[in-house]
mmCIF file of C-alpha atoms in Angstrom:
data_model
loop_
_atom_site.group_PDB
_atom_site.id
_atom_site.type_symbol
_atom_site.label_atom_id
_atom_site.label_comp_id
_atom_site.label_asym_id
_atom_site.label_seq_id
_atom_site.Cartn_x
_atom_site.Cartn_y
_atom_site.Cartn_z
ATOM 1 C CA MET A 1 -10.330 18.939 0.506
ATOM 2 C CA ALA A 2 -11.046 15.864 -1.862
ATOM 3 C CA ARG A 3 -8.541 13.609 -1.846
ATOM 4 C CA PRO A 4 -7.655 10.780 -4.862
ATOM 5 C CA ILE A 5 -6.981 7.038 -4.081
ATOM 6 C CA HIS A 6 -5.393 6.467 -7.921
ATOM 7 C CA SER A 7 -5.076 3.123 -9.484
ATOM 8 C CA ASP A 8 -2.110 1.865 -12.594
ATOM 9 C CA ASP A 9 -0.751 -1.178 -12.259
ATOM 10 C CA ARG A 10 0.799 0.086 -15.325
ATOM 11 C CA PRO A 11 4.783 0.076 -14.007
ATOM 12 C CA PHE A 12 4.401 -3.423 -13.501
ATOM 13 C CA GLY A 13 3.346 -4.529 -16.160
ATOM 14 C CA GLY A 14 -0.129 -5.081 -14.898
ATOM 15 C CA GLN A 15 -3.459 -4.519 -17.662
ATOM 16 C CA ASP A 16 -6.081 -3.798 -15.894
ATOM 17 C CA PRO A 17 -6.362 0.289 -17.205
ATOM 18 C CA PRO A 18 -5.852 3.193 -15.046
ATOM 19 C CA ALA A 19 -8.229 5.446 -12.808
ATOM 20 C CA ALA A 20 -8.362 6.759 -9.729
ATOM 21 C CA PHE A 21 -11.298 8.056 -7.229
ATOM 22 C CA PHE A 22 -12.218 11.235 -5.427
ATOM 23 C CA GLU A 23 -13.379 10.888 -2.208
ATOM 24 C CA TYR A 24 -15.510 14.414 -0.584
ATOM 25 C CA SER A 25 -14.479 15.095 3.051
ATOM 26 C CA ARG A 26 -15.178 17.681 5.347
ATOM 27 C CA SER A 27 -12.373 18.424 6.825
ATOM 28 C CA ARG A 28 -8.686 16.492 7.076
ATOM 29 C CA ALA A 29 -9.785 14.851 9.519
ATOM 30 C CA ARG A 30 -8.047 11.071 10.163
ATOM 31 C CA GLU A 31 -12.337 9.932 10.566
ATOM 32 C CA TYR A 32 -12.911 9.965 6.942
ATOM 33 C CA PRO A 33 -9.765 7.665 5.928
ATOM 34 C CA GLN A 34 -10.460 5.145 7.859
ATOM 35 C CA LYS A 35 -14.318 4.629 7.294
ATOM 36 C CA HIS A 36 -13.398 4.739 3.648
ATOM 37 C CA LEU A 37 -11.015 2.418 3.468
ATOM 38 C CA ALA A 38 -12.819 0.323 6.492
ATOM 39 C CA SER A 39 -12.800 -2.490 4.093
ATOM 40 C CA PHE A 40 -10.124 -2.478 2.274
ATOM 41 C CA THR A 41 -6.986 -4.751 2.492
ATOM 42 C CA GLY A 42 -3.634 -4.688 0.835
ATOM 43 C CA ILE A 43 -0.608 -1.830 0.290
ATOM 44 C CA LEU A 44 -1.209 1.999 0.641
ATOM 45 C CA GLN A 45 1.633 3.966 -0.653
ATOM 46 C CA ALA A 46 0.939 7.165 0.641
ATOM 47 C CA ASP A 47 2.980 9.685 2.366
ATOM 48 C CA ALA A 48 3.367 10.127 6.066
ATOM 49 C CA PHE A 49 -0.389 11.313 7.246
ATOM 50 C CA SER A 50 -1.568 10.850 10.483
ATOM 51 C CA GLY A 51 -4.810 9.873 8.908
ATOM 52 C CA TYR A 52 -3.309 7.300 8.493
ATOM 53 C CA VAL A 53 -1.826 5.184 11.434
ATOM 54 C CA ALA A 54 -3.978 3.564 12.417
ATOM 55 C CA LEU A 55 -3.964 2.028 9.392
ATOM 56 C CA TYR A 56 -1.562 -0.310 9.923
ATOM 57 C CA ASP A 57 -2.159 -0.981 13.496
ATOM 58 C CA ALA A 58 -1.913 -4.817 14.063
ATOM 59 C CA ARG A 59 -4.915 -5.123 15.700
ATOM 60 C CA ARG A 60 -7.214 -3.149 12.757
ATOM 61 C CA GLN A 61 -10.050 -5.701 11.177
ATOM 62 C CA PRO A 62 -10.279 -6.951 9.008
ATOM 63 C CA ALA A 63 -6.717 -6.811 8.338
ATOM 64 C CA PRO A 64 -4.078 -4.085 9.287
ATOM 65 C CA MET A 65 -2.503 -2.269 5.813
ATOM 66 C CA ILE A 66 0.890 -2.863 5.039
ATOM 67 C CA GLU A 67 2.420 0.714 4.656
ATOM 68 C CA ALA A 68 4.899 1.041 1.203
ATOM 69 C CA ALA A 69 6.413 4.688 1.707
ATOM 70 C CA CYS A 70 6.909 7.399 -0.819
ATOM 71 C CA TRP A 71 10.520 8.026 -1.474
ATOM 72 C CA SER A 72 9.599 11.378 -3.272
ATOM 73 C CA HIS A 73 8.420 12.382 0.269
ATOM 74 C CA GLY A 74 11.409 12.005 2.272
ATOM 75 C CA ARG A 75 14.117 13.845 -0.765
ATOM 76 C CA ARG A 76 11.813 16.624 -0.575
ATOM 77 C CA ASN A 77 12.990 17.376 2.753
ATOM 78 C CA PHE A 78 15.963 17.383 1.761
ATOM 79 C CA PHE A 79 16.005 18.894 -1.635
ATOM 80 C CA ASP A 80 14.989 21.718 0.093
ATOM 81 C CA LEU A 81 17.233 22.069 2.394
ATOM 82 C CA ALA A 82 19.602 20.962 -0.477
ATOM 83 C CA LYS A 83 18.361 24.210 -2.554
ATOM 84 C CA LEU A 84 17.523 26.671 0.186
ATOM 85 C CA ASN A 85 20.972 26.224 2.862
ATOM 86 C CA LYS A 86 23.009 23.964 0.155
ATOM 87 C CA ALA A 87 23.406 22.002 2.982
ATOM 88 C CA PRO A 88 26.528 19.056 1.868
ATOM 89 C CA ILE A 89 24.131 16.470 3.668
ATOM 90 C CA ALA A 90 21.386 17.027 2.085
ATOM 91 C CA ILE A 91 22.432 17.780 -1.276
ATOM 92 C CA GLU A 92 24.561 13.758 -0.451
ATOM 93 C CA ALA A 93 21.036 12.663 0.088
ATOM 94 C CA VAL A 94 19.504 13.271 -2.819
ATOM 95 C CA ARG A 95 21.659 12.458 -5.178
ATOM 96 C CA ARG A 96 22.013 9.128 -3.128
ATOM 97 C CA ILE A 97 17.831 9.172 -3.361
ATOM 98 C CA ASP A 98 17.899 9.889 -6.844
ATOM 99 C CA GLU A 99 20.405 6.901 -7.854
ATOM 100 C CA LEU A 100 17.466 4.165 -6.639
ATOM 101 C CA PHE A 101 15.008 6.472 -9.194
ATOM 102 C CA GLU A 102 17.522 6.216 -12.065
ATOM 103 C CA ILE A 103 17.708 2.335 -11.264
ATOM 104 C CA GLU A 104 13.529 2.446 -11.331
ATOM 105 C CA ARG A 105 13.611 4.558 -14.997
ATOM 106 C CA THR A 106 15.238 1.159 -16.303
ATOM 107 C CA ILE A 107 12.437 -1.528 -14.980
ATOM 108 C CA ASN A 108 9.189 0.785 -15.699
ATOM 109 C CA GLY A 109 6.532 -1.884 -16.820
ATOM 110 C CA LYS A 110 8.047 -4.906 -16.235
ATOM 111 C CA THR A 111 7.233 -8.045 -14.601
ATOM 112 C CA PRO A 112 6.852 -7.772 -10.318
ATOM 113 C CA GLU A 113 9.187 -10.791 -10.608
ATOM 114 C CA GLN A 114 11.783 -8.679 -12.925
ATOM 115 C CA ARG A 115 11.304 -5.579 -11.152
ATOM 116 C CA VAL A 116 12.065 -7.540 -7.653
ATOM 117 C CA ALA A 117 15.369 -9.130 -8.927
ATOM 118 C CA VAL A 118 16.595 -6.144 -10.730
ATOM 119 C CA ARG A 119 16.395 -3.748 -6.796
ATOM 120 C CA GLN A 120 17.485 -6.869 -5.513
ATOM 121 C CA GLU A 121 20.801 -7.485 -7.071
ATOM 122 C CA LYS A 122 21.527 -3.192 -7.552
ATOM 123 C CA SER A 123 19.062 -1.136 -5.595
ATOM 124 C CA LYS A 124 19.574 -3.166 -2.153
ATOM 125 C CA PRO A 125 23.069 -2.196 -1.945
ATOM 126 C CA LEU A 126 22.295 1.079 -2.381
ATOM 127 C CA VAL A 127 19.574 1.250 0.198
ATOM 128 C CA LEU A 128 21.808 -0.274 3.056
ATOM 129 C CA ALA A 129 24.100 1.809 2.548
ATOM 130 C CA LEU A 130 22.209 5.133 2.065
ATOM 131 C CA GLU A 131 20.677 4.187 5.662
ATOM 132 C CA ALA A 132 23.934 3.127 7.531
ATOM 133 C CA TRP A 133 25.433 6.938 5.833
ATOM 134 C CA LEU A 134 21.580 8.396 7.293
ATOM 135 C CA ARG A 135 22.357 6.742 10.912
ATOM 136 C CA ASP A 136 25.624 8.190 11.015
ATOM 137 C CA GLN A 137 25.493 11.314 9.578
ATOM 138 C CA ARG A 138 22.211 11.690 12.150
ATOM 139 C CA ALA A 139 24.274 10.967 16.132
ATOM 140 C CA LYS A 140 26.532 13.843 14.086
ATOM 141 C CA LEU A 141 23.352 16.694 14.470
ATOM 142 C CA SER A 142 21.781 18.394 16.814
ATOM 143 C CA SER A 143 18.228 17.395 17.276
ATOM 144 C CA LYS A 144 16.130 20.796 16.883
ATOM 145 C CA SER A 145 18.373 19.989 12.803
ATOM 146 C CA GLU A 146 16.002 20.488 9.997
ATOM 147 C CA THR A 147 18.953 18.227 8.313
ATOM 148 C CA ALA A 148 18.396 15.558 11.261
ATOM 149 C CA LYS A 149 14.305 16.307 11.405
ATOM 150 C CA ALA A 150 14.354 14.914 7.904
ATOM 151 C CA ILE A 151 16.702 12.201 8.849
ATOM 152 C CA ASN A 152 13.973 11.608 11.266
ATOM 153 C CA TYR A 153 11.654 11.582 9.048
ATOM 154 C CA CYS A 154 12.754 8.525 6.678
ATOM 155 C CA LEU A 155 14.592 6.685 10.138
ATOM 156 C CA THR A 156 11.215 6.283 11.707
ATOM 157 C CA ARG A 157 9.847 4.681 8.496
ATOM 158 C CA TRP A 158 12.193 3.286 7.392
ATOM 159 C CA THR A 159 10.606 -0.947 7.180
ATOM 160 C CA ALA A 160 8.149 1.315 5.207
ATOM 161 C CA PHE A 161 10.923 2.645 2.544
ATOM 162 C CA THR A 162 13.007 -0.617 1.721
ATOM 163 C CA ARG A 163 9.495 -2.396 1.367
ATOM 164 C CA PHE A 164 9.618 -1.836 -3.263
ATOM 165 C CA LEU A 165 12.587 -4.069 -2.649
ATOM 166 C CA ASP A 166 10.126 -7.491 -2.184
ATOM 167 C CA ASP A 167 7.207 -6.970 -3.671
ATOM 168 C CA GLY A 168 7.768 -5.010 -7.806
ATOM 169 C CA ARG A 169 3.652 -3.894 -7.225
ATOM 170 C CA VAL A 170 5.834 -1.392 -5.039
ATOM 171 C CA CYS A 171 6.471 1.986 -6.983
ATOM 172 C CA LEU A 172 9.410 3.299 -5.767
ATOM 173 C CA SER A 173 6.719 6.617 -5.019
ATOM 174 C CA ASN A 174 3.232 7.429 -5.312
ATOM 175 C CA ASN A 175 4.081 10.369 -7.995
ATOM 176 C CA ALA A 176 1.002 8.987 -10.152
ATOM 177 C CA ALA A 177 -1.815 9.834 -6.776
ATOM 178 C CA GLU A 178 0.401 13.344 -6.742
ATOM 179 C CA ARG A 179 -0.327 14.315 -9.828
ATOM 180 C CA ALA A 180 -3.978 13.219 -9.393
ATOM 181 C CA VAL A 181 -5.085 15.562 -7.363
ATOM 182 C CA ARG A 182 -3.009 18.333 -8.736
ATOM 183 C CA GLY A 183 -5.357 19.901 -11.026
ATOM 184 C CA VAL A 184 -7.514 20.082 -7.692
ATOM 185 C CA ALA A 185 -4.869 22.104 -6.014
ATOM 186 C CA VAL A 186 -4.171 24.564 -9.400
ATOM 187 C CA GLY A 187 -8.063 25.125 -9.201
ATOM 188 C CA ARG A 188 -8.442 25.601 -5.893
ATOM 189 C CA LYS A 189 -7.136 28.845 -6.918
ATOM 190 C CA ASN A 190 -10.155 30.162 -9.321
ATOM 191 C CA TRP A 191 -12.746 28.840 -6.836
ATOM 192 C CA THR A 192 -12.770 27.988 -2.580
ATOM 193 C CA PHE A 193 -15.871 26.915 -1.861
ATOM 194 C CA ALA A 194 -17.565 23.387 -2.576
ATOM 195 C CA GLY A 195 -20.696 25.605 -1.274
ATOM 196 C CA SER A 196 -22.451 22.956 0.295
ATOM 197 C CA ASP A 197 -21.545 18.656 1.080
ATOM 198 C CA ALA A 198 -23.620 18.155 -2.036
ATOM 199 C CA GLY A 199 -21.381 20.207 -3.920
ATOM 200 C CA GLY A 200 -18.530 18.913 -2.473
ATOM 201 C CA HIS A 201 -18.993 15.091 -3.231
ATOM 202 C CA ARG A 202 -20.375 16.185 -6.902
ATOM 203 C CA ALA A 203 -16.996 18.391 -7.805
ATOM 204 C CA ALA A 204 -15.711 14.360 -6.140
ATOM 205 C CA ALA A 205 -17.077 12.589 -8.950
ATOM 206 C CA ILE A 206 -16.572 14.650 -11.832
ATOM 207 C CA LEU A 207 -13.515 15.319 -10.805
ATOM 208 C CA THR A 208 -12.595 11.024 -10.588
ATOM 209 C CA LEU A 209 -14.383 10.518 -14.088
ATOM 210 C CA ILE A 210 -11.441 13.191 -15.381
ATOM 211 C CA GLU A 211 -8.872 12.216 -14.840
ATOM 212 C CA THR A 212 -9.651 8.260 -14.742
ATOM 213 C CA CYS A 213 -10.163 9.721 -18.581
ATOM 214 C CA LYS A 214 -6.802 11.363 -18.628
ATOM 215 C CA MET A 215 -5.631 9.035 -17.543
ATOM 216 C CA ASN A 216 -6.800 6.419 -19.700
ATOM 217 C CA ASP A 217 -5.814 9.109 -22.948
ATOM 218 C CA VAL A 218 -9.116 9.731 -23.519
ATOM 219 C CA ASP A 219 -10.482 13.489 -24.194
ATOM 220 C CA PRO A 220 -12.555 13.855 -20.276
ATOM 221 C CA GLN A 221 -15.349 16.301 -23.189
ATOM 222 C CA ALA A 222 -15.573 14.442 -25.758
ATOM 223 C CA TRP A 223 -15.921 11.376 -23.596
ATOM 224 C CA LEU A 224 -18.584 13.186 -21.386
ATOM 225 C CA THR A 225 -20.805 13.991 -23.783
ATOM 226 C CA ASP A 226 -21.512 11.388 -26.181
ATOM 227 C CA ILE A 227 -22.255 9.823 -22.809
ATOM 228 C CA LEU A 228 -24.826 11.694 -21.050
ATOM 229 C CA ALA A 229 -26.570 11.450 -25.154
ATOM 230 C CA ARG A 230 -26.587 7.876 -23.932
ATOM 231 C CA LEU A 231 -27.300 7.304 -20.876
ATOM 232 C CA PRO A 232 -31.354 7.318 -20.755
ATOM 233 C CA ASP A 233 -31.140 5.117 -24.278
ATOM 234 C CA HIS A 234 -28.655 2.478 -22.375
ATOM 235 C CA PRO A 235 -28.711 -0.642 -21.045
ATOM 236 C CA ALA A 236 -28.196 -0.692 -17.195
ATOM 237 C CA LYS A 237 -27.017 -3.811 -17.695
ATOM 238 C CA ARG A 238 -24.411 -2.722 -20.167
ATOM 239 C CA ILE A 239 -22.822 0.620 -18.031
ATOM 240 C CA ASN A 240 -19.592 -1.709 -18.249
ATOM 241 C CA GLU A 241 -18.893 -0.234 -22.330
ATOM 242 C CA LEU A 242 -18.629 2.868 -20.825
ATOM 243 C CA LEU A 243 -16.659 3.077 -19.114
ATOM 244 C CA PRO A 244 -13.530 5.237 -20.505
ATOM 245 C CA TRP A 245 -11.238 2.522 -21.229
ATOM 246 C CA ASN A 246 -14.199 0.411 -23.611
ATOM 247 C CA TRP A 247 -15.426 3.853 -24.814
ATOM 248 C CA LYS A 248 -12.018 4.651 -25.403
ATOM 249 C CA LEU A 249 -11.697 1.669 -28.125
ATOM 250 C CA GLN A 250 -15.242 2.462 -29.774
ATOM 251 C CA HIS A 251 -14.333 5.358 -30.748
ATOM 252 C CA GLN A 252 -10.132 5.293 -31.428
ATOM 253 C CA PRO A 253 -9.750 2.332 -33.353
ATOM 254 C CA GLN A 254 -6.305 2.435 -33.278
ATOM 255 C CA ALA A 255 -5.909 1.938 -30.039
ATOM 256 C CA LYS A 256 -7.817 -1.315 -31.049
ATOM 257 C CA ALA A 257 -4.362 -2.681 -32.487
ATOM 258 C CA ALA A 258 -1.925 -1.212 -30.322
#
């Protein structure tokens, strides 16, 4: 399988170009993300995949990673119940979470400091009210209830869910990474196996190049065609010039003006 790592500073006004990286693994075993991220420290925004748990352990070296939960994943559990079962609690939960997403739309691209200021003023009261409401509703439900399970998913990770309130670099969701892997999910209807581990690693490398091009508004086919033609004679010390964002400046003059 291919698991994406997505880096995009644009939501908080960062200047670094966005990029995606796909890592191939033979299975969903937790050892793979732990090995791949062994030297990384910082914030990891992801779903609740059990393979990430050890990364947040206080005893982890060189340091524990900081977990930021994805509100889209939390919302999805309620949304499915609201859509299929018309569950009143789920419907209200979706409405409350959507209020947070509406606030986020107004601060997309702002600086981390500006984002935190708005979140403290507008989002934090909503989050505090949501937590109290969820705990109240949970007390009324059977532990076997699907709605209770959706609530538990959020409450057991509440610290991670509220991380965005104090750090303007954190997004409300990891939807960007989800979009990056969508092409893989759709493509698997046409191909099932990479053929070998080597094939899997090559597929991950190609996916990395294609998705990074797309994130930088570069035509992957045009970029790859040109790069393959130039690569044999291109100096290794100037390989940075061939990266999608730099290639874009060379081939799309309007990007320089922008």
